[in-house]
Coordinates of C-alpha atoms in Angstrom, one line a residue:
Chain A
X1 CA 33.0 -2.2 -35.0
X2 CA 30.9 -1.1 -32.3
X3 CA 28.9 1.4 -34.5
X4 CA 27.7 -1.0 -36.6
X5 CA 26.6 -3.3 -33.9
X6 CA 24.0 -0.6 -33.4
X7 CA 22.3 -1.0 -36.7
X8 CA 21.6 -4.9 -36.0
X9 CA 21.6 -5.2 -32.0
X10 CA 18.1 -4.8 -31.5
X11 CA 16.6 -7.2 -34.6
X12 CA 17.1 -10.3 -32.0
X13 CA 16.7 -12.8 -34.5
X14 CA 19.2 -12.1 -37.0
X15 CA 22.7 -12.4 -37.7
X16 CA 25.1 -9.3 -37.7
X17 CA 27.7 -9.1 -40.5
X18 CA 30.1 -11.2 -38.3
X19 CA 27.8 -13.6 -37.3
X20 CA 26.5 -13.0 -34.1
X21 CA 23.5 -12.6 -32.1
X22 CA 23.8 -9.7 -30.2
X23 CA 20.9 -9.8 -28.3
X24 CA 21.9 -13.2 -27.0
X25 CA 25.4 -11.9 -25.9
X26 CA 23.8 -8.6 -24.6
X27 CA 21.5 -10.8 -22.4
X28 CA 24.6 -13.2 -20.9
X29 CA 25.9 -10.0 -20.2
X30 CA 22.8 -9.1 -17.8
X31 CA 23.4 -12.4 -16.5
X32 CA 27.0 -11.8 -15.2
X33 CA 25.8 -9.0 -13.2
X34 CA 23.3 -11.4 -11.4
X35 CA 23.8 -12.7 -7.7
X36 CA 26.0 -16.1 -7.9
X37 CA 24.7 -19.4 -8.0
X38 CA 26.9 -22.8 -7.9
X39 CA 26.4 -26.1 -8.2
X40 CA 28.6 -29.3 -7.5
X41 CA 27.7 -32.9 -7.7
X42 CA 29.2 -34.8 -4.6
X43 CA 28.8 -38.8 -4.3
X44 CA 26.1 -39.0 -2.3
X45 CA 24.2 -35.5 -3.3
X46 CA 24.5 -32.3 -5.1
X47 CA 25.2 -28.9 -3.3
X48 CA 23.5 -26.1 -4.6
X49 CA 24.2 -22.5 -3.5
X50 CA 23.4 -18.8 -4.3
X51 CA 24.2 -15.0 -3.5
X52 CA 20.7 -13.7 -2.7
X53 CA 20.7 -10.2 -3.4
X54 CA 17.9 -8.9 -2.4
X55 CA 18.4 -8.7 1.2
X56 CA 16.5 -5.8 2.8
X57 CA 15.4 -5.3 6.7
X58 CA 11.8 -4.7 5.1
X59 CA 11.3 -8.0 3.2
X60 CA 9.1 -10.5 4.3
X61 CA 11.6 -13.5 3.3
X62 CA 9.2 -16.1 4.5
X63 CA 6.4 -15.6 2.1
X64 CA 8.8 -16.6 -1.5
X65 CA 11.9 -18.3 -2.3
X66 CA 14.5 -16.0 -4.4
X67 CA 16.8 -18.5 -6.2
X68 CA 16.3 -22.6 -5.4
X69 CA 13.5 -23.6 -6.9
X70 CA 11.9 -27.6 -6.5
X71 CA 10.8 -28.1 -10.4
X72 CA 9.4 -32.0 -9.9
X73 CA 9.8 -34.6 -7.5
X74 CA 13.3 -34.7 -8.9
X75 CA 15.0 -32.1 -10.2
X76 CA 15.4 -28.4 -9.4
X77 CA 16.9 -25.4 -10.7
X78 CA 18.6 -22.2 -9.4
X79 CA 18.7 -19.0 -11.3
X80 CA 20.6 -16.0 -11.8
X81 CA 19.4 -13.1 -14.6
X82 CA 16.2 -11.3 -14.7
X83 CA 13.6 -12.3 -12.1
X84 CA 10.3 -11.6 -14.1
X85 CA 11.5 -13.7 -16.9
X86 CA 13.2 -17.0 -14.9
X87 CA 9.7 -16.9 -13.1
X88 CA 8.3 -17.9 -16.8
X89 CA 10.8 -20.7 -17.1
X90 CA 10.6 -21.9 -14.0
X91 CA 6.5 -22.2 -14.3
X92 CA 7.3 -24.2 -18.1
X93 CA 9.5 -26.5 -16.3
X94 CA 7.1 -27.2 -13.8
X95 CA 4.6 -27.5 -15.9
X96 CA 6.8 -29.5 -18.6
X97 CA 7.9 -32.1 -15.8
X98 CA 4.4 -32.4 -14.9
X99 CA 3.2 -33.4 -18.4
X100 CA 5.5 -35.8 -18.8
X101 CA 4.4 -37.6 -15.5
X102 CA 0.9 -37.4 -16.4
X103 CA 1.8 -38.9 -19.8
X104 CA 4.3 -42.0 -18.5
X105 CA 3.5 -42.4 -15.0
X106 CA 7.4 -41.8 -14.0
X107 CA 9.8 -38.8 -13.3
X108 CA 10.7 -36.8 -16.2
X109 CA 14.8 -37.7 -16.3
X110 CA 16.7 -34.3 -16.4
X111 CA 18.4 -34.2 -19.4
X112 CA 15.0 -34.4 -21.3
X113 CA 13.9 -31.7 -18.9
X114 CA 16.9 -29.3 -19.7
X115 CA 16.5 -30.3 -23.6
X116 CA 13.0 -29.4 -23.4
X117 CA 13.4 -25.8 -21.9
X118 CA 16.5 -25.4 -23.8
X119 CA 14.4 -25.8 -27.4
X120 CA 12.1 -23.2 -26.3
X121 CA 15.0 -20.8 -25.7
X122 CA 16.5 -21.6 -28.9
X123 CA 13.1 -20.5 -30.5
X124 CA 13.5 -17.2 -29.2
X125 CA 16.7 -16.7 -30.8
X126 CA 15.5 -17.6 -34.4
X127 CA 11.9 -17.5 -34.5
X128 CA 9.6 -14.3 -34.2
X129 CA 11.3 -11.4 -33.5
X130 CA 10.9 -11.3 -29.6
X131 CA 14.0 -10.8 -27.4
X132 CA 15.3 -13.9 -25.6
X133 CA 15.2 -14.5 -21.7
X134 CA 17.6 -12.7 -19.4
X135 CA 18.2 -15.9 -17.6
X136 CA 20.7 -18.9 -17.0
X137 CA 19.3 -21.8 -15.3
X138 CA 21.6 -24.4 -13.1
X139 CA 19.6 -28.0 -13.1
X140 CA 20.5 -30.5 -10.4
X141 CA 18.4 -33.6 -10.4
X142 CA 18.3 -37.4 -10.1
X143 CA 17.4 -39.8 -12.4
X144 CA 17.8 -44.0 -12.6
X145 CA 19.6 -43.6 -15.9
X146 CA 22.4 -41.0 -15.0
X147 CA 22.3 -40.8 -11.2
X148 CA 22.8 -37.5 -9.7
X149 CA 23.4 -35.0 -12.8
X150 CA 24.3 -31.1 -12.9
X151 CA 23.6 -28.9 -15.7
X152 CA 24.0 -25.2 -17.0
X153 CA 21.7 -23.5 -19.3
X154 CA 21.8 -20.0 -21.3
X155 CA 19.8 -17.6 -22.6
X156 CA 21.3 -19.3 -26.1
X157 CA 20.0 -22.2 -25.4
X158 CA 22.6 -24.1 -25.3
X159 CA 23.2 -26.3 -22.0
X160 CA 26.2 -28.6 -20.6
X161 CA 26.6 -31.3 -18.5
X162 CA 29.0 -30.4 -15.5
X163 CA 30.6 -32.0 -12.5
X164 CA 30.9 -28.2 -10.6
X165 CA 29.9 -24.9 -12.3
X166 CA 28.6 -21.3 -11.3
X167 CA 27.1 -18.7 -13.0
X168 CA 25.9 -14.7 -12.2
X169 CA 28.5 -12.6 -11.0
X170 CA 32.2 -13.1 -10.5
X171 CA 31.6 -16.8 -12.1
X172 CA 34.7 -16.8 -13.9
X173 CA 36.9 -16.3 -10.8
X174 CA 34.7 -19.4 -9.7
X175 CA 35.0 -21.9 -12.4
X176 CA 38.4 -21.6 -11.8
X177 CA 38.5 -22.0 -8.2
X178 CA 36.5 -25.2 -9.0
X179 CA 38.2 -26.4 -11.3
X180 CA 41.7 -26.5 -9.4
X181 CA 39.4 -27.6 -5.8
X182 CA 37.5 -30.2 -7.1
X183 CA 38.1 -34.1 -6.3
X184 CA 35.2 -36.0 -6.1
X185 CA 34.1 -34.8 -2.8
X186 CA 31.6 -36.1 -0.5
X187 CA 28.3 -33.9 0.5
X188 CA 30.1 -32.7 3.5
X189 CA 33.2 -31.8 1.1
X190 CA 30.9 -30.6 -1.1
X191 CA 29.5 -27.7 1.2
X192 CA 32.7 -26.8 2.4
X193 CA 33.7 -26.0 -1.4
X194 CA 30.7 -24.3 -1.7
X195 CA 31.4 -21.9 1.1
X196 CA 34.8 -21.4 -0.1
X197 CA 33.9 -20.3 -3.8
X198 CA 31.1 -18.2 -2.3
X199 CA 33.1 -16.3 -0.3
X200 CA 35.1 -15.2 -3.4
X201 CA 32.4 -14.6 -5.5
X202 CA 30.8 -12.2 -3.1
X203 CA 31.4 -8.8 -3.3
X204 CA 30.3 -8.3 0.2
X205 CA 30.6 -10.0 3.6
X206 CA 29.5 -13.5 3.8
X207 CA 26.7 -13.8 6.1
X208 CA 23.8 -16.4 6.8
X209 CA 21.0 -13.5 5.5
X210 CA 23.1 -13.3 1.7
X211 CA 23.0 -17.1 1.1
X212 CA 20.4 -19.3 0.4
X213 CA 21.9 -23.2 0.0
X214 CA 20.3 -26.6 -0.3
X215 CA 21.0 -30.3 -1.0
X216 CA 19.9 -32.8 -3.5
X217 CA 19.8 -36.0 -2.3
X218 CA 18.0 -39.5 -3.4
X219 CA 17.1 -42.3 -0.7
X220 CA 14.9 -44.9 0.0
X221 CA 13.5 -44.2 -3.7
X222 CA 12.9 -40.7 -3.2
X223 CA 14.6 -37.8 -4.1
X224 CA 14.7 -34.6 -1.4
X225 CA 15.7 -31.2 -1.9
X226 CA 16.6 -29.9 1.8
X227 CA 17.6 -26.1 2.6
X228 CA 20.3 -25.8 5.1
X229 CA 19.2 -24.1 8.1
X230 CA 20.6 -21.1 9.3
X231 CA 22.6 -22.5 11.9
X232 CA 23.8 -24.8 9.4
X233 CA 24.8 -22.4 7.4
X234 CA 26.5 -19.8 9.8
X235 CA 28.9 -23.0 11.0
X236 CA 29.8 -23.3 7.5
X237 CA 30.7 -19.6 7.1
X238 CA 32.7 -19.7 10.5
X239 CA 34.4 -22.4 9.2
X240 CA 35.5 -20.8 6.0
X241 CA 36.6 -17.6 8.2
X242 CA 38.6 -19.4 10.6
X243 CA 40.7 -21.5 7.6
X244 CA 40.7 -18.1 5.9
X245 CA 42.0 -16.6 9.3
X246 CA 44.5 -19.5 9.6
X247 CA 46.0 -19.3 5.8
X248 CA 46.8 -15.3 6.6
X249 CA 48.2 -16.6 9.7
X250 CA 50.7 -18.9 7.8
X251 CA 51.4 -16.4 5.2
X252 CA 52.2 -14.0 7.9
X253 CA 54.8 -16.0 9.5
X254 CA 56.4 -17.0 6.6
Chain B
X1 CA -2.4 -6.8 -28.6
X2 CA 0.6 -5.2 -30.2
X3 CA -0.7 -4.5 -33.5
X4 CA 0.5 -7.2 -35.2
X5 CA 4.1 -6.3 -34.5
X6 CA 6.4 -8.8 -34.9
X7 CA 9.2 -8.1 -32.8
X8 CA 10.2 -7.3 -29.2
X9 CA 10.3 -3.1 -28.4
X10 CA 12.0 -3.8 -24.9
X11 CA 15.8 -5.9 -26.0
X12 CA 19.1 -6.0 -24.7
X13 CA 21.5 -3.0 -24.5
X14 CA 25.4 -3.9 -24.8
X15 CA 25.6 -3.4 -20.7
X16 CA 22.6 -6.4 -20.6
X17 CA 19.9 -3.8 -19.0
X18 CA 16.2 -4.3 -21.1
X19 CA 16.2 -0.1 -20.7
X20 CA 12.5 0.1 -22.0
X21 CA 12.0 -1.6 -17.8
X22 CA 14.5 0.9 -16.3
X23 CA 12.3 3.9 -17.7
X24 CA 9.2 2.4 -16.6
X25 CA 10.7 2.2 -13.0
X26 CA 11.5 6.1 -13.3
X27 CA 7.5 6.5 -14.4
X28 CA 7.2 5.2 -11.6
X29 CA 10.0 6.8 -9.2
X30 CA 8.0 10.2 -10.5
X31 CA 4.8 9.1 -9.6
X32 CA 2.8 10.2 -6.3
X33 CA 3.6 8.5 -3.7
X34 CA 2.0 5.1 -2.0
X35 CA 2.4 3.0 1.3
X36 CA 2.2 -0.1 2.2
X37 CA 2.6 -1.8 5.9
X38 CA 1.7 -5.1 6.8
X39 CA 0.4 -5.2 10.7
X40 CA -0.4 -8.6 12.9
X41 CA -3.7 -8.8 11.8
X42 CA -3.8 -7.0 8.5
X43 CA -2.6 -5.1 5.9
X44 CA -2.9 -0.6 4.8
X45 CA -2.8 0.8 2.0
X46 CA -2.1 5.1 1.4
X47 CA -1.5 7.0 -1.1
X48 CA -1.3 10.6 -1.9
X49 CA -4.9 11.8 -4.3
X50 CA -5.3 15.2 -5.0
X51 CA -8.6 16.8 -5.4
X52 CA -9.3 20.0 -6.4
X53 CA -13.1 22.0 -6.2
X54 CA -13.2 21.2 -9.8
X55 CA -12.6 17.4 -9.9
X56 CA -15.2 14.7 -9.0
X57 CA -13.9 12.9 -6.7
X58 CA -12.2 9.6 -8.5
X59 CA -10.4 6.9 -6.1
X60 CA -6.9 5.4 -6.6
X61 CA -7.0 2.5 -4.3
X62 CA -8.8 -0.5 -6.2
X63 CA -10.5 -4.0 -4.9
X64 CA -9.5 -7.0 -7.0
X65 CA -11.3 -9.2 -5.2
X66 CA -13.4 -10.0 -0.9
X67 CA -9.6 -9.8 0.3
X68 CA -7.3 -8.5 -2.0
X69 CA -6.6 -4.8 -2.9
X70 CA -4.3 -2.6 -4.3
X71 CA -2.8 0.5 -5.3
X72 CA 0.0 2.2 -7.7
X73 CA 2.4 4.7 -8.4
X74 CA 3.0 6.1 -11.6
X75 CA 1.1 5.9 -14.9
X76 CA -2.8 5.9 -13.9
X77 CA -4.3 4.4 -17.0
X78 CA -1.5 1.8 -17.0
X79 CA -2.9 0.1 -13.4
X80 CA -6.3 0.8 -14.5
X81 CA -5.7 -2.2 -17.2
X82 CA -3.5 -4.1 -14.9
X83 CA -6.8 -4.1 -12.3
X84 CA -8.9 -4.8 -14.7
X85 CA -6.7 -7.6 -16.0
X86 CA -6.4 -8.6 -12.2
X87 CA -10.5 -8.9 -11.5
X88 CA -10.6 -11.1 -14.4
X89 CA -7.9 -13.6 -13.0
X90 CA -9.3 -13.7 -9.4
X91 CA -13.2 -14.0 -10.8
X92 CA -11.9 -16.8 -13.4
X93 CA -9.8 -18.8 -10.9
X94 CA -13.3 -18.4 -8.0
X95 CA -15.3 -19.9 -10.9
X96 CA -12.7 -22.6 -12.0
X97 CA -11.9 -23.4 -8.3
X98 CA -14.9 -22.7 -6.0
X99 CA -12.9 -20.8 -3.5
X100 CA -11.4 -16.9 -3.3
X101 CA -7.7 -16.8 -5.0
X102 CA -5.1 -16.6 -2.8
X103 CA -3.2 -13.7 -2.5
X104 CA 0.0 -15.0 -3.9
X105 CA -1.9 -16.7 -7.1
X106 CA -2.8 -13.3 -8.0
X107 CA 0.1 -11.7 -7.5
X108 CA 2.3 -14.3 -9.4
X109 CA -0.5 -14.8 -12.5
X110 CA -1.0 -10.5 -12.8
X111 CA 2.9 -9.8 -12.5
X112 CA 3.2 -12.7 -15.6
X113 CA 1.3 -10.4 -17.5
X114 CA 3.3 -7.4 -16.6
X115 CA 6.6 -9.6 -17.7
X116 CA 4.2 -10.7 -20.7
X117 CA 5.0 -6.6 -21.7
X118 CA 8.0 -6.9 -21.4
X119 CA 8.9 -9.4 -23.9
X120 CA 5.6 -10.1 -26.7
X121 CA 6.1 -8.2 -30.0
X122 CA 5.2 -4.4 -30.2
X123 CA 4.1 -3.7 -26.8
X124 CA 5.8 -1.7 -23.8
X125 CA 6.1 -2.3 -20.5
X126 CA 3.4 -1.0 -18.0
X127 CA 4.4 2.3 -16.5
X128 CA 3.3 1.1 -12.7
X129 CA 4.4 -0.9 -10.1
X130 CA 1.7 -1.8 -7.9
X131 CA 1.2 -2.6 -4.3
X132 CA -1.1 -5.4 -3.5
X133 CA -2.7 -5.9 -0.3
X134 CA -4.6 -9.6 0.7
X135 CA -5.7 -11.7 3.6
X136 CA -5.7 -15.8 3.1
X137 CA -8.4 -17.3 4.6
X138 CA -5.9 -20.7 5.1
X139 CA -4.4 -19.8 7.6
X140 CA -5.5 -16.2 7.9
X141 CA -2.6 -14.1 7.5
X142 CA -1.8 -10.8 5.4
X143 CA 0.1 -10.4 3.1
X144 CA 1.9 -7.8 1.4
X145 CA 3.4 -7.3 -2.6
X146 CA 4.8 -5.0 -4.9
X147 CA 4.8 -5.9 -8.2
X148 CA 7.0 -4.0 -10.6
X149 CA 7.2 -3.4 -14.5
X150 CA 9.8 -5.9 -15.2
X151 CA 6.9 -8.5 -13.8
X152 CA 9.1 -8.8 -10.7
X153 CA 7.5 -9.3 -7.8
X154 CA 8.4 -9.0 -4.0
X155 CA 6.7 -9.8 -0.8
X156 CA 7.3 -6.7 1.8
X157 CA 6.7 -6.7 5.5
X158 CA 6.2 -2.5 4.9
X159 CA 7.4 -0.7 1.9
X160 CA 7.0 2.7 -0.1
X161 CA 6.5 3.6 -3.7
X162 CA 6.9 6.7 -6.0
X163 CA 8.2 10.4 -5.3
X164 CA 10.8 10.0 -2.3
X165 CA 10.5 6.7 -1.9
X166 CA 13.8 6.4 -0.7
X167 CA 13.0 8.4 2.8
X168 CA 9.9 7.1 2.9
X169 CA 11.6 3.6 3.8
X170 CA 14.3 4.9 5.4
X171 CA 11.0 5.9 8.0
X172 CA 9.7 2.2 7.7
X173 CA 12.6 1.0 9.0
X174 CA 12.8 3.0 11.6
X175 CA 9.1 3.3 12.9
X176 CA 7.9 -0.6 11.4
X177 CA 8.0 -3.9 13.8
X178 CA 6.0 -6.9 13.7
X179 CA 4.4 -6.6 16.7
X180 CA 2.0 -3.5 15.4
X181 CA -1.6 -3.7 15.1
X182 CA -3.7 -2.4 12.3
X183 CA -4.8 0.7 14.1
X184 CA -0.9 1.5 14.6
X185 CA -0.6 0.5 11.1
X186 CA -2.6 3.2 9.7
X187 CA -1.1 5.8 12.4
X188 CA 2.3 4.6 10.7
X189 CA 1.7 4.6 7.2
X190 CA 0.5 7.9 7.5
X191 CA 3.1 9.4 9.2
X192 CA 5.3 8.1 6.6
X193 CA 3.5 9.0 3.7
X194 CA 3.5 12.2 5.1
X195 CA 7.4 12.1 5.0
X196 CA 6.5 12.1 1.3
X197 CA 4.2 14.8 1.2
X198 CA 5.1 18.3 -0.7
X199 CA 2.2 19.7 0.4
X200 CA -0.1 19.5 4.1
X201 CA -1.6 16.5 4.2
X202 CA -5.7 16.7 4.8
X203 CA -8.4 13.9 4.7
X204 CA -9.0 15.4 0.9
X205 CA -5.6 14.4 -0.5
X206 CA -5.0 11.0 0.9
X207 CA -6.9 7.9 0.3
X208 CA -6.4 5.0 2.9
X209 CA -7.4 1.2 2.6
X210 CA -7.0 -1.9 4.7
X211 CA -7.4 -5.1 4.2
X212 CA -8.1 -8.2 7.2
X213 CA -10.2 -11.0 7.9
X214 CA -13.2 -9.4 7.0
X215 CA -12.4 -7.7 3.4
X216 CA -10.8 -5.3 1.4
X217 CA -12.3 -1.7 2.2
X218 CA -11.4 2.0 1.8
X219 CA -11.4 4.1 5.1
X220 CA -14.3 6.8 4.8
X221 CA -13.3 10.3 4.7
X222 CA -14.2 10.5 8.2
X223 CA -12.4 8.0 9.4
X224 CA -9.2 9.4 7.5
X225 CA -9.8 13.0 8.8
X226 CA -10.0 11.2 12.6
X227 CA -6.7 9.4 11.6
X228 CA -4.9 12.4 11.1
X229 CA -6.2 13.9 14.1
X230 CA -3.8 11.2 16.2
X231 CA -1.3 11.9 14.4

């Protein structure tokens, strides 16, 4: 019952009656009020996009990035939850990925990188009393033993491999949106999905300023993350409003 | 630091907010009120200080470091630590490094230690959010942050702090372009803290500081008082 929930809610590292960690469910449910961020692997890259919500005529947006984040030459994250606290992550990441260059003299594959950060989160939940992060992580990276590889992290510490996810606000609507849409596109599909979940997710208008989107792609034995431009972005919104124009259109006449 | 608490003060409520933060912000939301603006060449700081015949005059705008400053709203005592905290990073990283810290290393270091409150066993989160002013030598541009009590940070072009902070940049938005120069930067953070002001606003109850190529440094009384006198 919910008054009893009270009593063991804020012990973070122990179980309630039922067996649950509240204070790990409490924090997903910070999470889902965060802005949107989606990832899908394509052949040829992976598409990463997020609902920046902190879009304000006074903020200098050139100086700091608000959700993709480059963790290694390799692999990089996007984040939805509480800022302060994926700022710590993302600096052990970076500083993980680092090490393990320094260490073997090649790029930390992503898995291990995801493991890595996912024990530490799992600390949190058993160890010490302290309350876990606010934060889920999407990782998209490349590696010469799995190739282009997406995966979703909680504040649990528990992570998954996936194909196409999202997380933050609305992210159920678009898991399932994904699931039905998604058949091994190519990076131009790829965007165009991306578009077309974010324009659901979204609780407002869909506009160049409100999304931040970039590409993962590895060639010539590099691997690049590239942001989309604005322009590139804004053809990709007109896009999704004229097909979302044309399906009223044929529902109208029918 | 915490006593030897074990466990977290600031956790989870069922809606997901970490309320311990949200209370800190409303320290702050009561606090006096501070401006920040960042012009084509540098960077102002103002905020409201009231004196009184009995009080020795005490300043609220601090220097961290040559070219980085700040100021606060909300609990005093908590940013006195937080500048403390932040001399000690920029002096640590100059002796490390050889050169100044750059404005965004200092602002990304001192608001980890504000999320550091937020999370380590038996502490609270500070009570301020801060507004910190720098000029970076490479390639010799201002720069403008707030820094909050969650240890979120945010770089402004102009922003506003503390009691009405909500008209304050409602002003900003109207009055603030990038074109302005720091002269008109001061004219216009004063006119908008003044939006803020309860009270007439005199050369004895306002503190004003800017920050360019050649430092950090409070305006003199003087220069305040002449200030006001264009406005």
């Amino acid at each position: 019952s919910f008054q009893m929930a009270r009593r063991y809610d804020s012990r973070t590292t122990i179980f309630s009656p039922e067996g649950r960690l509240y204070q790990v469910e409490y924090a997903m449910e910070a999470i889902s009020h965060a802005g949107t961020c989606l990832g899908i692997l394509a052949s040829d890259g992976i598409v990463i996009a997020a609902e920046k919500k902190n879009v304000h005529k006074l903020l200098d947006d050139s100086v700091l990035a608000e959700k993709i984040y480059r963790l290694s030459d390799n692999i990089s994250c996007t984040v939805a939850g509480i800022t302060a606290d994926a700022n710590i992550l993302i600096n052990h990441l970076r500083l993980s990925a680092a090490q393990y260059k320094l260490a073997y003299g090649e790029s930390m594959p992503v898995e291990q990188l995801v493991q890595d950060l996912c024990n530490q989160k799992q600390r949190y939940t058993q160890v010490g009393g302290k309350r876990p992060f606010g934060v889920s992580l999407l990782y998209a990276g490349w590696d010469r033993h799995y190739g282009y590889q997406l995966y979703q992290s909680d504040p649990s510490g528990n992570y998954t491999g996936w194909k196409a996810t999202c997380i933050g606000n609305n992210h159920s609507a678009a898991v399932a949106l994904l699931k039905q849409e998604y058949k091994s596109p190519s990076l131009a599909e790829a965007k165009t999905l991306a578009m077309k979940v974010l324009s659901k997710t979204l609780d407002v208008k869909l506009a160049p300023e409100k999304v931040e989107m970039s590409v993962l792609v590895h060639r010539d034995g590099k691997t690049f993350l590239e942001e989309l431009s604005h322009t590139e972005v804004s053809d990709l919104i007109k896009e999704q409003e004229d097909r979302e124009k044309e399906a009223e259109a044929a529902a109208a006449h029918k | 630091m915490g006593d030897h608490y074990g466990f977290s003060l600031t956790t989870f409520s069922p809606s997901g907010k970490l309320m311990q933060i949200e209370y800190a912000l409303n320290a702050v939301k009561n606090g006096q009120p501070s401006v920040g603006l960042k012009a084509s060449d540098g960077v102002v700081l103002a905020t409201e200080n009231p004196s009184s015949p009995l009080y020795e005059e005490q300043a609220k705008i601090e220097k961290i470091s040559k070219h980085i400053g700040c100021v606060y709203s909300g609990m005093g005592p908590d940013a006195r630590l937080l500048v403390k905290r932040a001399r000690k990073i920029a002096i640590t990283y100059e002796d490390m490094y050889g050169e100044e810290i750059s404005t965004t290393q200092l602002v990304t270091r001192l608001a980890a230690v504000m999320q550091e409150y937020t999370q380590s066993g038996g502490v609270r989160p500070f009570g301020v959010s801060l507004l910190i002013a720098g000029w970076d030598a490479e390639p010799g541009k201002p720069l403008l942050f707030q820094c909050d009590p969650s240890g979120a940070y945010f770089a402004w072009k102009a922003t506003a702090l503390g009691k009405n902070d909500t008209n304050a940049k409602t002003f900003l938005e109207k009055r603030f372009s990038e074109t302005l120069e720091l002269d008109d930067g001061v004219h216009t953070a004063l006119l908008t803290l003044r939006e803020c002001f309860d009270v007439g606003m005199t050369e004895d109850n306002v503190e004003v500081a800017v920050c360019n190529a050649s430092g950090f440094h409070r305006l003199t009384k003087q220069q305040v008082k002449d200030h006001l006198g264009a406005l």
